[in-house]
Amino acid sequence: MARAKKAAEAPTDPLDAMLARLQLPGIRDQLDNLLDEAARANLSARETLILLCEREIARKDHRRIEMAHKLAHFPAVKELAGFDFEAQPSIDPKQIRDLAASRWIANGENVLLLGPPGVGKTHLSIALGREAILAGYTVQFTTATTLVAGLAKAHCERRLDEKLLALSKPKLLIVDELGYLPLEPDAAHLFFQLVSRRYETGAMLITSNRSVAGARRSGGRDRNRPALAPQPRADHPRRQLPASRQAKERPHQAARR
């Protein structure tokens, strides 16, 4: 009993305590191994400090990315490297790589991925979302049906402002499958409220099966937009990336969105 009490009263390593206070768990947990590595490489004090900082940053980045992927709610893991551009010649790889740099997110632009089922719109939206996370942006993925149902429920429960605020926080909001099911007028109004709330605060990436030519509206609205795409102000930056099913489509792609 006395021995256990004496062990409990033993002083802790002051360096360990300081690293914990500075919230540097990567250095603290691997300190001995990192110092041994630096000694074997004959690193100077400055080089050793660089090594320690690099490992701490790498650990924090890994945990940030891991948590961001969980919060994004992606339905699957999709990467740009796994997209078959040869099977979709209507999609410009250079344009997709430009989007992967995420500058459009910083500028608050909206991107529309248009095309019929099976051309890989969902694949690209997830992949671009993952690239955005790597670039340091917060991302949330949802289907249009789930999004509208959540907005309608919040409206009925008088929590719409709270819901809109939550959906305005991610720097990139991905809305998949807009247009697969028609939106009732009330639902469309709720969706437009979300688009208005996010105006100049964050970017949106929307996928839809509605073609530009076949989704025109009557009245004074822009006839070059998909029928159910958000209607931002005229000066709001946006891009449209049409995709079509070509003869080069491969059999296994028929089941892929």
Coordinates of C-alpha atoms in Angstrom, one line a residue:
M1 CA 0.0 0.0 0.0
A2 CA 2.8 2.4 0.9
R3 CA 4.7 1.4 -2.2
A4 CA 1.7 2.2 -4.4
K5 CA 1.3 5.6 -2.7
K6 CA 4.9 6.3 -3.2
A7 CA 4.6 5.5 -6.9
A8 CA 1.6 7.8 -7.2
E9 CA 3.5 10.6 -5.7
A10 CA 6.5 10.1 -8.0
P11 CA 7.1 13.3 -10.0
T12 CA 6.1 13.3 -13.7
D13 CA 8.5 14.2 -16.5
P14 CA 8.4 18.0 -16.8
L15 CA 8.9 17.8 -20.5
D16 CA 6.0 15.4 -20.9
A17 CA 3.8 17.7 -18.9
M18 CA 4.8 20.8 -21.0
L19 CA 4.2 18.9 -24.2
A20 CA 0.7 17.9 -22.9
R21 CA 0.0 21.6 -21.9
L22 CA 1.1 22.7 -25.4
Q23 CA -1.2 20.1 -26.9
L24 CA 1.6 18.3 -28.8
P25 CA 0.6 14.7 -28.4
G26 CA 2.4 13.6 -31.5
I27 CA 5.7 14.7 -30.1
R28 CA 4.9 13.6 -26.6
D29 CA 3.9 10.0 -27.5
Q30 CA 6.8 9.5 -29.9
L31 CA 9.5 11.6 -28.2
D32 CA 12.0 8.9 -27.4
N33 CA 11.7 7.3 -30.8
L34 CA 12.0 10.6 -32.6
L35 CA 15.1 11.6 -30.6
D36 CA 16.7 8.2 -31.4
E37 CA 15.9 8.8 -35.1
A38 CA 17.4 12.2 -34.9
A39 CA 20.5 10.9 -33.2
R40 CA 21.0 8.1 -35.8
A41 CA 20.7 10.7 -38.6
N42 CA 23.2 13.0 -36.8
L43 CA 20.7 15.9 -37.0
S44 CA 21.5 19.3 -35.5
A45 CA 19.3 20.8 -32.8
R46 CA 17.4 22.9 -35.5
E47 CA 17.0 19.9 -37.7
T48 CA 15.7 17.8 -34.8
L49 CA 13.2 20.5 -34.0
I50 CA 12.0 20.5 -37.6
L51 CA 11.6 16.7 -37.4
L52 CA 9.5 17.0 -34.3
C53 CA 7.3 19.7 -35.8
E54 CA 6.8 17.8 -39.0
R55 CA 5.6 14.7 -37.2
E56 CA 3.3 16.7 -35.0
I57 CA 1.8 18.4 -38.0
A58 CA 1.5 15.1 -39.9
R59 CA -0.4 13.6 -36.9
K60 CA -2.7 16.6 -36.5
D61 CA -3.4 16.6 -40.3
H62 CA -4.2 12.9 -40.3
R63 CA -6.7 13.3 -37.4
R64 CA -8.2 16.4 -38.9
I65 CA -8.8 14.6 -42.3
E66 CA -10.1 11.5 -40.6
M67 CA -12.6 13.5 -38.5
A68 CA -13.6 15.6 -41.6
H69 CA -14.4 12.5 -43.6
K70 CA -16.7 11.3 -40.8
L71 CA -18.4 14.6 -40.6
A72 CA -18.8 14.8 -44.3
H73 CA -21.0 11.7 -44.4
F74 CA -19.8 10.5 -47.8
P75 CA -21.8 7.4 -48.8
A76 CA -18.6 5.7 -50.2
V77 CA -14.9 6.2 -50.7
K78 CA -14.3 7.6 -54.2
E79 CA -11.1 9.1 -55.6
L80 CA -10.3 11.0 -58.8
A81 CA -7.7 8.4 -59.5
G82 CA -10.4 5.8 -59.8
F83 CA -12.5 7.7 -62.3
D84 CA -12.5 6.4 -65.8
F85 CA -12.2 9.5 -68.0
E86 CA -11.7 7.4 -71.1
A87 CA -15.2 6.0 -70.7
Q88 CA -16.6 9.6 -70.4
P89 CA -14.9 11.7 -73.1
S90 CA -17.5 14.5 -72.6
I91 CA -15.8 15.2 -69.2
D92 CA -12.6 17.3 -69.5
P93 CA -10.0 15.9 -67.1
K94 CA -8.2 19.2 -67.0
Q95 CA -11.4 20.9 -65.8
I96 CA -11.8 18.3 -63.1
R97 CA -8.2 18.7 -62.0
D98 CA -8.8 22.4 -61.9
L99 CA -11.8 21.9 -59.6
A100 CA -9.7 19.5 -57.5
A101 CA -7.4 22.4 -56.6
S102 CA -10.5 23.8 -54.7
R103 CA -9.9 27.5 -55.7
W104 CA -13.6 27.7 -56.6
I105 CA -14.5 26.8 -53.0
A106 CA -12.4 29.7 -51.7
N107 CA -14.2 32.0 -54.2
G108 CA -17.6 30.7 -53.1
E109 CA -18.6 29.4 -56.5
N110 CA -21.3 26.9 -57.3
V111 CA -20.6 23.9 -59.5
L112 CA -23.3 21.9 -61.3
L113 CA -22.6 18.4 -62.6
L114 CA -25.3 17.5 -65.1
G115 CA -26.0 14.3 -66.9
P116 CA -28.0 11.1 -67.0
P117 CA -27.6 8.3 -64.5
G118 CA -24.5 6.2 -64.8
V119 CA -22.0 8.8 -66.0
G120 CA -20.2 9.1 -62.6
K121 CA -21.6 12.4 -61.2
T122 CA -21.7 11.0 -57.6
H123 CA -18.2 9.6 -58.0
L124 CA -16.8 13.0 -59.0
S125 CA -18.7 14.9 -56.4
I126 CA -17.4 12.6 -53.6
A127 CA -13.9 12.7 -55.0
L128 CA -13.9 16.5 -55.3
G129 CA -15.3 16.7 -51.7
R130 CA -12.4 14.6 -50.5
E131 CA -9.9 16.8 -52.3
A132 CA -11.5 19.8 -50.6
I133 CA -11.0 18.2 -47.2
L134 CA -7.3 17.7 -48.0
A135 CA -7.1 21.4 -48.9
G136 CA -8.4 22.2 -45.4
Y137 CA -12.1 22.9 -46.2
T138 CA -15.1 21.6 -44.3
V139 CA -17.5 19.5 -46.4
Q140 CA -20.9 18.0 -46.0
F141 CA -22.5 15.6 -48.4
T142 CA -26.2 14.9 -48.7
T143 CA -28.8 13.8 -51.2
A144 CA -31.4 16.3 -52.3
T145 CA -34.2 14.0 -50.9
T146 CA -32.6 13.8 -47.5
L147 CA -31.8 17.5 -47.5
V148 CA -35.3 18.7 -48.4
A149 CA -36.9 16.2 -45.9
G150 CA -34.6 17.6 -43.2
L151 CA -35.5 21.2 -44.1
A152 CA -39.3 20.3 -44.1
K153 CA -39.0 18.6 -40.7
A154 CA -37.2 21.6 -39.2
H155 CA -39.8 24.0 -40.7
C156 CA -42.6 22.0 -39.1
E157 CA -40.8 22.0 -35.8
R158 CA -40.0 25.7 -36.0
R159 CA -36.3 25.0 -36.2
L160 CA -35.7 26.2 -39.7
D161 CA -33.3 29.0 -38.9
E162 CA -31.3 26.6 -36.8
K163 CA -31.2 24.0 -39.6
L164 CA -30.2 26.6 -42.2
L165 CA -27.5 27.9 -39.9
A166 CA -26.1 24.4 -39.5
L167 CA -26.1 23.8 -43.3
S168 CA -24.4 27.2 -43.9
K169 CA -21.3 26.3 -41.9
P170 CA -19.5 23.8 -44.2
K171 CA -17.4 25.6 -46.8
L172 CA -18.6 23.1 -49.3
L173 CA -22.1 21.6 -49.4
I174 CA -22.6 18.7 -51.9
V175 CA -26.2 18.1 -52.9
D176 CA -26.5 14.8 -54.9
E177 CA -29.4 13.8 -57.2
L178 CA -31.2 17.0 -57.4
G179 CA -34.0 16.5 -60.0
Y180 CA -34.3 12.7 -59.7
L181 CA -37.6 13.4 -57.9
P182 CA -39.7 16.5 -58.5
L183 CA -39.8 19.0 -55.7
E184 CA -43.1 20.3 -54.4
P185 CA -43.3 24.1 -54.4
D186 CA -42.9 24.3 -50.6
A187 CA -39.9 22.1 -50.7
A188 CA -38.4 24.1 -53.6
H189 CA -38.9 27.3 -51.5
L190 CA -37.1 25.7 -48.6
F191 CA -34.2 24.7 -50.8
F192 CA -34.0 28.2 -52.3
Q193 CA -33.8 29.6 -48.7
L194 CA -30.8 27.4 -48.2
V195 CA -29.1 28.6 -51.4
S196 CA -29.8 32.2 -50.4
R197 CA -28.4 31.7 -46.9
R198 CA -25.2 30.2 -48.3
Y199 CA -24.7 33.0 -50.8
E200 CA -21.2 34.3 -50.5
T201 CA -20.6 32.2 -47.4
G202 CA -19.8 28.9 -49.0
A203 CA -19.7 26.9 -52.2
M204 CA -22.1 24.3 -53.4
L205 CA -21.6 21.3 -55.7
I206 CA -24.9 20.0 -57.1
T207 CA -25.4 16.9 -59.3
S208 CA -28.5 16.5 -61.4
N209 CA -29.9 14.3 -64.1
R210 CA -31.6 17.3 -65.7
S211 CA -30.0 18.4 -68.9
V212 CA -29.6 22.1 -69.6
A213 CA -31.7 21.9 -72.8
G214 CA -34.4 19.9 -71.3
A215 CA -34.9 21.7 -68.0
R216 CA -35.9 25.2 -69.0
R217 CA -38.2 27.3 -67.0
S218 CA -40.8 29.7 -68.2
G219 CA -41.0 33.4 -67.2
G220 CA -38.1 35.6 -66.5
R221 CA -35.7 33.1 -65.1
D222 CA -32.4 32.0 -66.8
R223 CA -33.4 29.4 -69.3
N224 CA -29.9 28.0 -69.4
R225 CA -30.0 26.6 -65.9
P226 CA -31.3 23.1 -64.9
A227 CA -34.9 23.4 -63.8
L228 CA -34.2 22.5 -60.2
A229 CA -30.8 24.0 -59.8
P230 CA -30.5 26.9 -57.3
Q231 CA -31.2 30.3 -58.7
P232 CA -28.5 32.6 -57.2
R233 CA -28.3 36.2 -58.0
A234 CA -27.2 37.0 -61.5
D235 CA -23.7 37.9 -60.5
H236 CA -23.2 34.7 -58.4
P237 CA -20.3 32.7 -59.9
R238 CA -21.2 29.2 -61.0
R239 CA -20.0 26.5 -63.4
Q240 CA -21.8 23.9 -65.3
L241 CA -20.1 20.6 -66.2
P242 CA -22.3 18.6 -68.6
A243 CA -21.7 14.8 -68.9
S244 CA -23.3 12.5 -71.4
R245 CA -23.4 8.8 -71.8
Q246 CA -21.2 8.0 -74.8
A247 CA -20.8 4.9 -77.0
K248 CA -17.6 4.2 -75.1
E249 CA -19.5 3.6 -71.9
R250 CA -18.6 0.3 -70.4
P251 CA -21.1 -2.4 -69.2
H252 CA -20.0 -2.1 -65.5
Q253 CA -20.8 1.6 -65.5
A254 CA -24.5 1.1 -66.0
A255 CA -25.0 0.5 -62.3
R256 CA -22.8 3.4 -61.3
R257 CA -24.3 6.8 -60.7

